[in-house]
mmCIF file of C-alpha atoms in Angstrom:
data_model
loop_
_atom_site.group_PDB
_atom_site.id
_atom_site.type_symbol
_atom_site.label_atom_id
_atom_site.label_comp_id
_atom_site.label_asym_id
_atom_site.label_seq_id
_atom_site.Cartn_x
_atom_site.Cartn_y
_atom_site.Cartn_z
ATOM 1 C CA MET A 1 59.959 0.663 -83.224
ATOM 2 C CA ASP A 2 60.361 0.592 -79.488
ATOM 3 C CA GLU A 3 57.031 1.166 -77.688
ATOM 4 C CA ALA A 4 58.506 3.530 -75.131
ATOM 5 C CA GLU A 5 59.649 5.491 -78.070
ATOM 6 C CA LEU A 6 56.308 5.491 -79.577
ATOM 7 C CA VAL A 7 54.733 6.587 -76.314
ATOM 8 C CA ARG A 8 57.107 9.400 -76.005
ATOM 9 C CA ARG A 9 56.334 10.599 -79.488
ATOM 10 C CA VAL A 10 52.692 10.567 -78.815
ATOM 11 C CA LEU A 11 53.366 12.680 -75.738
ATOM 12 C CA SER A 12 55.238 15.138 -77.729
ATOM 13 C CA GLY A 13 52.348 15.634 -80.021
ATOM 14 C CA GLU A 14 52.731 13.074 -82.732
ATOM 15 C CA GLN A 15 49.409 11.543 -82.943
ATOM 16 C CA GLU A 16 50.156 9.177 -85.741
ATOM 17 C CA ALA A 17 52.500 7.331 -83.494
ATOM 18 C CA TYR A 18 49.524 6.250 -81.538
ATOM 19 C CA ARG A 19 48.135 4.504 -84.608
ATOM 20 C CA LEU A 20 51.172 2.079 -84.569
ATOM 21 C CA LEU A 21 50.510 1.311 -80.909
ATOM 22 C CA VAL A 22 46.686 0.737 -81.591
ATOM 23 C CA GLU A 23 47.417 -1.522 -84.596
ATOM 24 C CA ARG A 24 49.625 -3.474 -82.538
ATOM 25 C CA HIS A 25 47.502 -4.198 -79.707
ATOM 26 C CA LYS A 26 43.861 -3.740 -80.895
ATOM 27 C CA VAL A 27 43.413 -7.552 -81.498
ATOM 28 C CA ARG A 28 44.337 -8.485 -77.976
ATOM 29 C CA VAL A 29 42.424 -5.709 -76.511
ATOM 30 C CA PHE A 30 39.340 -6.612 -78.402
ATOM 31 C CA ASN A 31 39.704 -10.346 -77.472
ATOM 32 C CA ARG A 32 40.297 -9.457 -73.868
ATOM 33 C CA CYS A 33 37.023 -7.416 -73.865
ATOM 34 C CA TYR A 34 35.146 -10.246 -75.642
ATOM 35 C CA PHE A 35 36.269 -12.757 -73.069
ATOM 36 C CA ILE A 36 34.510 -10.815 -70.412
ATOM 37 C CA LEU A 37 31.518 -9.276 -72.330
ATOM 38 C CA GLY A 38 30.795 -12.126 -74.676
ATOM 39 C CA SER A 39 29.529 -9.796 -77.292
ATOM 40 C CA ALA A 40 31.549 -8.542 -80.385
ATOM 41 C CA ALA A 41 29.707 -5.265 -80.604
ATOM 42 C CA ASP A 42 30.292 -4.539 -76.902
ATOM 43 C CA ALA A 43 33.915 -5.600 -77.138
ATOM 44 C CA GLU A 44 34.677 -3.276 -79.833
ATOM 45 C CA ASP A 45 32.928 -0.446 -78.061
ATOM 46 C CA LEU A 46 35.120 -1.219 -75.004
ATOM 47 C CA ALA A 47 38.237 -1.627 -77.014
ATOM 48 C CA GLN A 48 37.658 1.732 -78.545
ATOM 49 C CA GLU A 49 37.071 3.194 -74.963
ATOM 50 C CA THR A 50 40.247 1.459 -73.854
ATOM 51 C CA PHE A 51 42.337 3.225 -76.313
ATOM 52 C CA PHE A 52 40.683 6.442 -75.735
ATOM 53 C CA ARG A 53 41.399 6.447 -72.054
ATOM 54 C CA ALA A 54 44.929 5.195 -72.507
ATOM 55 C CA TYR A 55 45.477 8.094 -74.753
ATOM 56 C CA GLN A 56 44.147 10.580 -72.181
ATOM 57 C CA ASN A 57 46.262 9.063 -69.429
ATOM 58 C CA LEU A 58 49.415 8.130 -71.535
ATOM 59 C CA SER A 59 51.595 10.365 -69.381
ATOM 60 C CA LYS A 60 50.876 8.038 -66.514
ATOM 61 C CA TYR A 61 52.270 5.107 -68.500
ATOM 62 C CA ASP A 62 55.332 3.618 -66.721
ATOM 63 C CA ALA A 63 57.680 2.421 -69.664
ATOM 64 C CA ARG A 64 59.282 -0.073 -67.127
ATOM 65 C CA PHE A 65 56.429 -2.193 -67.873
ATOM 66 C CA SER A 66 55.205 -3.375 -71.377
ATOM 67 C CA PHE A 67 52.542 -1.322 -73.026
ATOM 68 C CA ALA A 68 50.477 -4.520 -73.591
ATOM 69 C CA THR A 69 50.242 -5.130 -69.759
ATOM 70 C CA TRP A 70 49.175 -1.620 -69.247
ATOM 71 C CA ILE A 71 46.532 -1.501 -71.886
ATOM 72 C CA LEU A 72 45.232 -4.995 -71.509
ATOM 73 C CA THR A 73 44.837 -4.049 -67.626
ATOM 74 C CA ILE A 74 42.820 -0.945 -68.662
ATOM 75 C CA ALA A 75 40.739 -3.189 -71.062
ATOM 76 C CA ARG A 76 39.980 -5.669 -68.350
ATOM 77 C CA ASN A 77 39.169 -3.153 -65.686
ATOM 78 C CA LEU A 78 36.848 -1.132 -68.088
ATOM 79 C CA SER A 79 35.013 -4.298 -69.263
ATOM 80 C CA LEU A 80 34.439 -5.579 -65.733
ATOM 81 C CA ASN A 81 33.204 -2.332 -64.707
ATOM 82 C CA TRP A 82 30.915 -1.953 -67.657
ATOM 83 C CA LYS A 83 29.725 -5.517 -67.081
ATOM 84 C CA ARG A 84 28.701 -4.811 -63.432
ATOM 85 C CA LYS A 85 26.517 -1.817 -64.448
ATOM 86 C CA PRO A 86 22.945 -2.190 -65.383
ATOM 87 C CA GLN A 87 22.835 -1.864 -69.204
ATOM 88 C CA ALA A 88 20.517 0.348 -71.108
ATOM 89 C CA PRO A 89 18.452 -1.475 -73.771
ATOM 90 C CA VAL A 90 20.164 -1.744 -77.065
ATOM 91 C CA ALA A 91 18.534 0.592 -79.647
ATOM 92 C CA ALA A 92 19.471 -1.363 -82.714
ATOM 93 C CA VAL A 93 20.949 -4.772 -83.304
ATOM 94 C CA ASP A 94 24.472 -4.571 -84.621
ATOM 95 C CA PRO A 95 24.849 -6.549 -87.873
ATOM 96 C CA ARG A 96 27.737 -8.282 -86.484
ATOM 97 C CA GLU A 97 25.756 -9.542 -83.548
ATOM 98 C CA GLU A 98 23.275 -11.042 -85.945
ATOM 99 C CA TRP A 99 26.159 -12.717 -87.622
ATOM 100 C CA VAL A 100 27.365 -14.125 -84.409
ATOM 101 C CA GLU A 101 24.082 -15.387 -83.453
ATOM 102 C CA SER A 102 23.970 -17.319 -86.909
ATOM 103 C CA LEU A 103 27.096 -19.274 -85.981
ATOM 104 C CA GLY A 104 25.118 -22.178 -84.565
ATOM 105 C CA SER A 105 23.505 -22.729 -87.887
ATOM 106 C CA GLU A 106 24.867 -24.956 -90.514
ATOM 107 C CA VAL A 107 26.095 -22.185 -92.647
ATOM 108 C CA PRO A 108 29.705 -21.072 -91.745
ATOM 109 C CA GLY A 109 30.488 -17.422 -91.277
ATOM 110 C CA PRO A 110 32.313 -15.774 -94.136
ATOM 111 C CA GLU A 111 35.693 -15.730 -91.962
ATOM 112 C CA ALA A 112 35.382 -19.060 -90.474
ATOM 113 C CA GLN A 113 38.838 -20.216 -89.936
ATOM 114 C CA VAL A 114 39.371 -23.935 -89.644
ATOM 115 C CA GLU A 115 42.236 -24.958 -87.305
ATOM 116 C CA GLU A 116 42.715 -28.615 -86.891
ATOM 117 C CA GLY A 117 38.930 -29.138 -87.189
ATOM 118 C CA MET A 118 37.968 -26.383 -84.697
ATOM 119 C CA SER A 119 36.868 -23.010 -86.108
ATOM 120 C CA LEU A 120 37.492 -19.766 -84.425
ATOM 121 C CA ALA A 121 33.679 -19.175 -84.662
ATOM 122 C CA ALA A 122 32.998 -22.272 -82.717
ATOM 123 C CA ILE A 123 35.484 -21.164 -79.974
ATOM 124 C CA ARG A 124 33.904 -17.746 -79.931
ATOM 125 C CA GLU A 125 30.433 -19.143 -79.448
ATOM 126 C CA ALA A 126 31.611 -21.679 -76.771
ATOM 127 C CA ILE A 127 33.762 -19.499 -74.695
ATOM 128 C CA VAL A 128 30.830 -17.406 -73.448
ATOM 129 C CA ALA A 129 29.279 -20.524 -72.027
ATOM 130 C CA VAL A 130 32.507 -21.269 -69.879
ATOM 131 C CA GLN A 131 32.176 -20.265 -66.284
ATOM 132 C CA PRO A 132 33.428 -16.809 -65.658
ATOM 133 C CA GLU A 133 36.132 -17.709 -63.133
ATOM 134 C CA PHE A 134 37.610 -20.230 -65.669
ATOM 135 C CA ARG A 135 37.055 -17.792 -68.755
ATOM 136 C CA GLU A 136 39.068 -15.203 -66.587
ATOM 137 C CA VAL A 137 41.953 -17.423 -66.034
ATOM 138 C CA LEU A 138 41.992 -18.444 -69.762
ATOM 139 C CA ALA A 139 41.958 -14.829 -70.847
ATOM 140 C CA LEU A 140 44.852 -13.986 -68.400
ATOM 141 C CA ARG A 141 46.896 -16.752 -69.496
ATOM 142 C CA TYR A 142 46.284 -16.917 -73.326
ATOM 143 C CA ILE A 143 45.434 -13.322 -74.262
ATOM 144 C CA GLN A 144 47.206 -11.259 -71.604
ATOM 145 C CA GLU A 145 50.068 -13.862 -71.716
ATOM 146 C CA LEU A 146 50.576 -13.576 -67.821
ATOM 147 C CA SER A 147 52.557 -16.258 -66.065
ATOM 148 C CA TYR A 148 51.119 -18.669 -63.423
ATOM 149 C CA GLN A 149 52.641 -16.482 -60.793
ATOM 150 C CA GLU A 150 51.330 -13.213 -62.205
ATOM 151 C CA ILE A 151 47.769 -14.739 -62.380
ATOM 152 C CA SER A 152 48.143 -16.177 -58.933
ATOM 153 C CA ASP A 153 49.105 -12.664 -57.535
ATOM 154 C CA LEU A 154 46.430 -10.894 -59.523
ATOM 155 C CA LEU A 155 43.603 -13.212 -58.547
ATOM 156 C CA LYS A 156 45.006 -13.842 -55.020
ATOM 157 C CA VAL A 157 44.676 -17.612 -55.498
ATOM 158 C CA PRO A 158 47.358 -20.266 -54.905
ATOM 159 C CA MET A 159 49.266 -21.025 -58.033
ATOM 160 C CA GLY A 160 47.840 -24.737 -57.959
ATOM 161 C CA THR A 161 44.399 -23.072 -58.263
ATOM 162 C CA VAL A 162 45.532 -21.199 -61.343
ATOM 163 C CA LYS A 163 46.637 -24.318 -62.973
ATOM 164 C CA SER A 164 43.546 -26.282 -62.022
ATOM 165 C CA ARG A 165 41.310 -23.455 -63.431
ATOM 166 C CA LEU A 166 43.139 -23.466 -66.628
ATOM 167 C CA PHE A 167 42.658 -27.206 -66.966
ATOM 168 C CA HIS A 168 39.066 -27.161 -66.155
ATOM 169 C CA GLY A 169 38.471 -24.154 -68.372
ATOM 170 C CA ARG A 170 39.990 -25.800 -71.310
ATOM 171 C CA ASP A 171 38.027 -29.131 -70.288
ATOM 172 C CA ARG A 172 34.820 -27.088 -70.256
ATOM 173 C CA LEU A 173 35.593 -25.619 -73.694
ATOM 174 C CA ILE A 174 36.283 -28.945 -75.141
ATOM 175 C CA LYS A 175 33.053 -30.394 -73.952
ATOM 176 C CA LEU A 176 31.085 -27.577 -75.321
ATOM 177 C CA LEU A 177 32.970 -27.696 -78.605
ATOM 178 C CA HIS A 178 32.462 -31.456 -78.741
ATOM 179 C CA GLU A 179 28.638 -30.999 -78.120
ATOM 180 C CA LYS A 180 28.644 -28.669 -81.243
ATOM 181 C CA GLY A 181 30.721 -31.298 -83.191
ATOM 182 C CA ALA A 182 33.485 -28.664 -83.311
ATOM 183 C CA ALA A 183 36.283 -30.516 -81.273
ATOM 184 C CA PRO A 184 38.311 -33.603 -81.417
ATOM 185 C CA ALA A 185 36.949 -36.313 -79.060
ATOM 186 C CA SER A 186 38.233 -36.248 -75.637
ATOM 187 C CA MET B 1 42.914 -42.120 -65.604
ATOM 188 C CA ILE B 2 45.470 -41.108 -63.045
ATOM 189 C CA ASP B 3 45.573 -38.669 -60.113
ATOM 190 C CA ASP B 4 46.644 -34.982 -60.483
ATOM 191 C CA LEU B 5 45.793 -35.266 -64.123
ATOM 192 C CA ASP B 6 45.025 -31.580 -64.247
ATOM 193 C CA LYS B 7 48.639 -30.685 -63.167
ATOM 194 C CA LEU B 8 50.153 -33.188 -65.392
ATOM 195 C CA VAL B 9 48.427 -31.856 -68.498
ATOM 196 C CA GLU B 10 49.105 -28.481 -67.641
ATOM 197 C CA GLY B 11 52.849 -29.148 -67.085
ATOM 198 C CA LEU B 12 52.916 -31.126 -70.352
ATOM 199 C CA LEU B 13 51.448 -28.365 -72.294
ATOM 200 C CA GLU B 14 53.806 -25.678 -70.684
ATOM 201 C CA GLY B 15 56.771 -27.938 -70.619
ATOM 202 C CA THR B 16 57.166 -27.386 -66.920
ATOM 203 C CA LEU B 17 57.144 -31.117 -65.866
ATOM 204 C CA SER B 18 60.199 -32.518 -64.425
ATOM 205 C CA GLU B 19 62.041 -34.938 -66.475
ATOM 206 C CA GLY B 20 60.964 -37.887 -64.275
ATOM 207 C CA ASP B 21 57.266 -36.692 -64.251
ATOM 208 C CA SER B 22 57.283 -36.139 -67.844
ATOM 209 C CA GLU B 23 58.736 -39.657 -68.744
ATOM 210 C CA ARG B 24 56.290 -41.391 -66.324
ATOM 211 C CA PHE B 25 53.286 -39.498 -67.820
ATOM 212 C CA LEU B 26 54.233 -40.127 -71.428
ATOM 213 C CA ALA B 27 54.542 -43.728 -70.632
ATOM 214 C CA HIS B 28 51.121 -43.674 -69.115
ATOM 215 C CA LEU B 29 49.739 -42.006 -72.258
ATOM 216 C CA ALA B 30 51.223 -44.757 -74.425
ATOM 217 C CA ARG B 31 49.114 -47.274 -72.527
ATOM 218 C CA CYS B 32 45.797 -45.238 -71.791
ATOM 219 C CA SER B 33 43.882 -44.180 -74.849
ATOM 220 C CA THR B 34 41.439 -42.191 -72.514
ATOM 221 C CA CYS B 35 44.158 -40.013 -71.202
ATOM 222 C CA ARG B 36 45.846 -39.661 -74.551
ATOM 223 C CA GLU B 37 42.637 -38.341 -76.326
ATOM 224 C CA LEU B 38 42.173 -35.953 -73.425
ATOM 225 C CA VAL B 39 45.670 -34.672 -73.753
ATOM 226 C CA ASP B 40 45.311 -34.334 -77.522
ATOM 227 C CA ALA B 41 42.142 -32.259 -77.025
ATOM 228 C CA HIS B 42 43.850 -30.062 -74.708
ATOM 229 C CA LYS B 43 46.753 -29.571 -76.897
ATOM 230 C CA THR B 44 44.461 -28.539 -79.709
ATOM 231 C CA VAL B 45 42.477 -26.078 -77.646
ATOM 232 C CA HIS B 46 45.758 -24.762 -76.090
ATOM 233 C CA ARG B 47 47.030 -23.950 -79.593
ATOM 234 C CA SER B 48 43.589 -22.336 -80.634
ATOM 235 C CA LEU B 49 43.557 -20.109 -77.577
ATOM 236 C CA ALA B 50 47.081 -19.153 -77.879
ATOM 237 C CA SER B 51 46.468 -17.948 -81.320
ATOM 238 C CA LEU B 52 44.137 -15.315 -79.816
ATOM 239 C CA ALA B 53 47.035 -13.152 -78.872
ATOM 240 C CA THR B 54 47.393 -12.325 -82.696
ATOM 241 C CA ARG B 55 43.944 -13.181 -84.144
ATOM 242 C CA ALA B 56 40.586 -11.467 -83.308
ATOM 243 C CA ILE B 57 38.128 -13.919 -82.075
ATOM 244 C CA ALA B 58 35.354 -12.175 -83.978
ATOM 245 C CA PRO B 59 35.377 -9.655 -86.857
ATOM 246 C CA MET B 60 36.475 -6.211 -86.103
ATOM 247 C CA SER B 61 35.335 -3.113 -87.988
ATOM 248 C CA ALA B 62 37.988 -2.345 -90.779
ATOM 249 C CA ASP B 63 37.912 1.391 -89.744
ATOM 250 C CA PHE B 64 38.550 0.576 -85.934
ATOM 251 C CA THR B 65 41.744 2.552 -85.735
ATOM 252 C CA ASP B 66 40.619 5.544 -87.922
ATOM 253 C CA ARG B 67 37.412 5.891 -86.016
ATOM 254 C CA LEU B 68 39.389 6.007 -82.765
ATOM 255 C CA LEU B 69 41.899 8.443 -84.100
ATOM 256 C CA GLY B 70 39.028 10.641 -85.186
ATOM 257 C CA ARG B 71 37.817 10.823 -81.655
ATOM 258 C CA LEU B 72 41.169 11.769 -80.148
ATOM 259 C CA PRO B 73 41.651 15.478 -79.334
ATOM 260 C CA ALA B 74 44.207 17.229 -81.448
ATOM 261 C CA PRO B 75 47.719 16.988 -79.998
ATOM 262 C CA ALA B 76 48.783 20.293 -78.213
ATOM 263 C CA SER B 77 51.812 21.891 -79.361
ATOM 264 C CA PRO B 78 54.673 20.830 -77.093
ATOM 265 C CA GLY B 79 55.243 23.048 -74.246
ATOM 266 C CA ALA B 80 52.033 25.212 -74.825
ATOM 267 C CA SER B 81 50.297 24.190 -71.756
ATOM 268 C CA GLY B 82 53.237 24.753 -69.622
ATOM 269 C CA ARG B 83 53.670 28.274 -70.657
ATOM 270 C CA ALA B 84 50.046 29.087 -70.420
ATOM 271 C CA GLY B 85 49.620 28.123 -66.702
ATOM 272 C CA PRO B 86 52.253 30.067 -64.936
ATOM 273 C CA SER B 87 51.766 33.210 -66.808
ATOM 274 C CA LEU B 88 48.062 33.367 -66.032
ATOM 275 C CA ALA B 89 48.693 32.656 -62.420
ATOM 276 C CA VAL B 90 51.232 35.452 -62.384
ATOM 277 C CA VAL B 91 48.954 37.961 -63.909
ATOM 278 C CA LEU B 92 46.071 37.027 -61.510
ATOM 279 C CA ALA B 93 48.387 37.245 -58.463
ATOM 280 C CA VAL B 94 49.584 40.667 -59.401
ATOM 281 C CA ALA B 95 46.182 41.879 -60.340
ATOM 282 C CA GLY B 96 44.892 40.704 -56.810
ATOM 283 C CA GLY B 97 47.724 42.354 -54.937
ATOM 284 C CA LEU B 98 47.358 45.559 -56.793
ATOM 285 C CA THR B 99 43.657 45.658 -56.480
ATOM 286 C CA VAL B 100 44.092 45.357 -52.588
ATOM 287 C CA LEU B 101 46.656 48.070 -52.457
ATOM 288 C CA ALA B 102 44.529 50.404 -54.456
ATOM 289 C CA ALA B 103 41.482 49.712 -52.098
ATOM 290 C CA ILE B 104 43.551 50.374 -48.964
ATOM 291 C CA GLY B 105 44.950 53.592 -50.570
ATOM 292 C CA GLY B 106 41.393 54.769 -51.287
ATOM 293 C CA LEU B 107 40.408 54.135 -47.702
ATOM 294 C CA ILE B 108 43.359 56.038 -46.222
ATOM 295 C CA TRP B 109 42.640 58.890 -48.594
ATOM 296 C CA SER B 110 38.951 59.180 -47.605
ATOM 297 C CA ARG B 111 39.753 59.265 -43.884
ATOM 298 C CA SER B 112 42.827 61.695 -43.879
ATOM 299 C CA GLY B 113 41.771 63.986 -46.836
ATOM 300 C CA PRO B 114 44.003 64.947 -49.557
ATOM 301 C CA PRO B 115 47.737 65.629 -48.750
ATOM 302 C CA THR B 116 48.664 69.231 -48.602
ATOM 303 C CA LEU B 117 50.349 70.231 -51.804
ATOM 304 C CA PRO B 118 52.245 73.095 -53.126
ATOM 305 C CA ALA B 119 49.907 75.662 -54.728
ATOM 306 C CA ALA B 120 51.070 75.018 -58.131
ATOM 307 C CA SER B 121 50.051 71.388 -58.154
ATOM 308 C CA ALA B 122 46.837 71.659 -55.876
ATOM 309 C CA THR B 123 44.693 72.372 -58.814
ATOM 310 C CA SER B 124 46.128 69.694 -61.219
ATOM 311 C CA SER B 125 45.004 66.117 -60.919
ATOM 312 C CA PRO B 126 47.492 63.855 -59.165
ATOM 313 C CA SER B 127 49.412 61.822 -61.738
ATOM 314 C CA PRO B 128 48.434 58.145 -61.484
ATOM 315 C CA SER B 129 50.806 55.931 -59.536
ATOM 316 C CA PRO B 130 52.352 53.124 -61.334
ATOM 317 C CA ALA B 131 50.238 50.742 -59.389
ATOM 318 C CA SER B 132 46.796 52.292 -60.262
ATOM 319 C CA THR B 133 48.004 52.137 -63.941
ATOM 320 C CA ALA B 134 48.577 48.413 -63.632
ATOM 321 C CA VAL B 135 45.210 47.898 -62.065
ATOM 322 C CA GLU B 136 43.503 49.853 -64.882
ATOM 323 C CA ALA B 137 45.329 47.843 -67.360
ATOM 324 C CA VAL B 138 44.169 44.559 -65.731
ATOM 325 C CA THR B 139 40.643 45.636 -65.160
ATOM 326 C CA THR B 140 40.337 46.939 -68.482
ATOM 327 C CA SER B 141 41.553 43.749 -69.949
ATOM 328 C CA GLY B 142 38.699 41.922 -68.089
ATOM 329 C CA ILE B 143 40.908 39.504 -66.103
ATOM 330 C CA THR B 144 39.790 40.532 -62.621
ATOM 331 C CA GLY B 145 36.242 41.154 -63.788
ATOM 332 C CA LEU B 146 36.062 44.623 -61.715
ATOM 333 C CA THR B 147 34.896 47.885 -63.252
ATOM 334 C CA ASP B 148 37.328 50.779 -63.153
ATOM 335 C CA ASN B 149 34.928 52.637 -60.773
ATOM 336 C CA GLN B 150 35.128 49.744 -58.265
ATOM 337 C CA VAL B 151 38.890 50.000 -58.205
ATOM 338 C CA LYS B 152 39.327 53.827 -58.137
ATOM 339 C CA GLY B 153 36.656 55.201 -56.014
ATOM 340 C CA GLY B 154 34.864 52.352 -54.162
ATOM 341 C CA SER B 155 34.033 52.784 -50.476
ATOM 342 C CA PRO B 156 35.445 50.334 -48.019
ATOM 343 C CA GLY B 157 32.082 48.462 -48.094
ATOM 344 C CA ASP B 158 32.509 47.416 -51.682
ATOM 345 C CA GLU B 159 36.074 46.817 -51.460
ATOM 346 C CA PRO B 160 36.899 44.488 -54.216
ATOM 347 C CA GLY B 161 38.995 41.487 -53.593
ATOM 348 C CA PRO B 162 40.939 39.536 -56.114
ATOM 349 C CA ARG B 163 38.827 37.066 -58.035
#
């Protein structure tokens, strides 16, 4: 179903239509938050907050743009704001966090997905060690699926810088993965 | 290694190299194992990162969506908020206007005394005007928050205003 139609249904009081929007976009929103926060628990909290705020402000959504662009922009802004603020100490360790921390061990996680010799778990662990300016461009390109021009406009940097950051971001990721024995030689 | 490797690799991955650049770069890769390995590694990471548009980078709670929907406020019935706003505003505006009118009338009454009436009606209570009836109705319902005493017999000093 067309997303503008789903939004219209939600605004007319059909809350279940929002379930479809959430199901369609939750993975990308979660990944977007993770690229900024580097923690699965925090990323899930911020993803929840993103969809909650979007619901509250759904009447402001402009259907001329894709819903993905709108919701991912909210996710990015909320995550960046959250990261800037001093955080209260965490009361309890989220079990998923313990699991993430165990990724460096020899025992693979239960959902380890091997892709051409590189597991998703290894990428997850390595990406947080990539410099933020490179990580941001990688997220804008691969998760938000923005064009070079859109990234250039958003970050106010030349398009050549965008391409260079993408290359160096991937290059850094390759080196980190290689150090962990999780990447093909480069 | 060659110059502008970053732009060439980026162009190759995205398919944006010109035909000439693409041919020259591929010819170089055929001869240079260092560059070839680097491009292969970038292709692998490129594909893995591109998959993140559809795969969660870490496990998400199975009840993510249900938990979210449970937090959302219940949807309002369509048009309900549109009706409530104007009607309340109209009631308050009418109540305020009538309150002021009643206070002015009371002030005039206290300064000039009761009007001279025919003997037959002098002993009877004046019948309430439609305006004071409306004020009573509004104050009784509690919308303005004024007591009936404030509206009917208040002195100019405690002239109530619309709230």
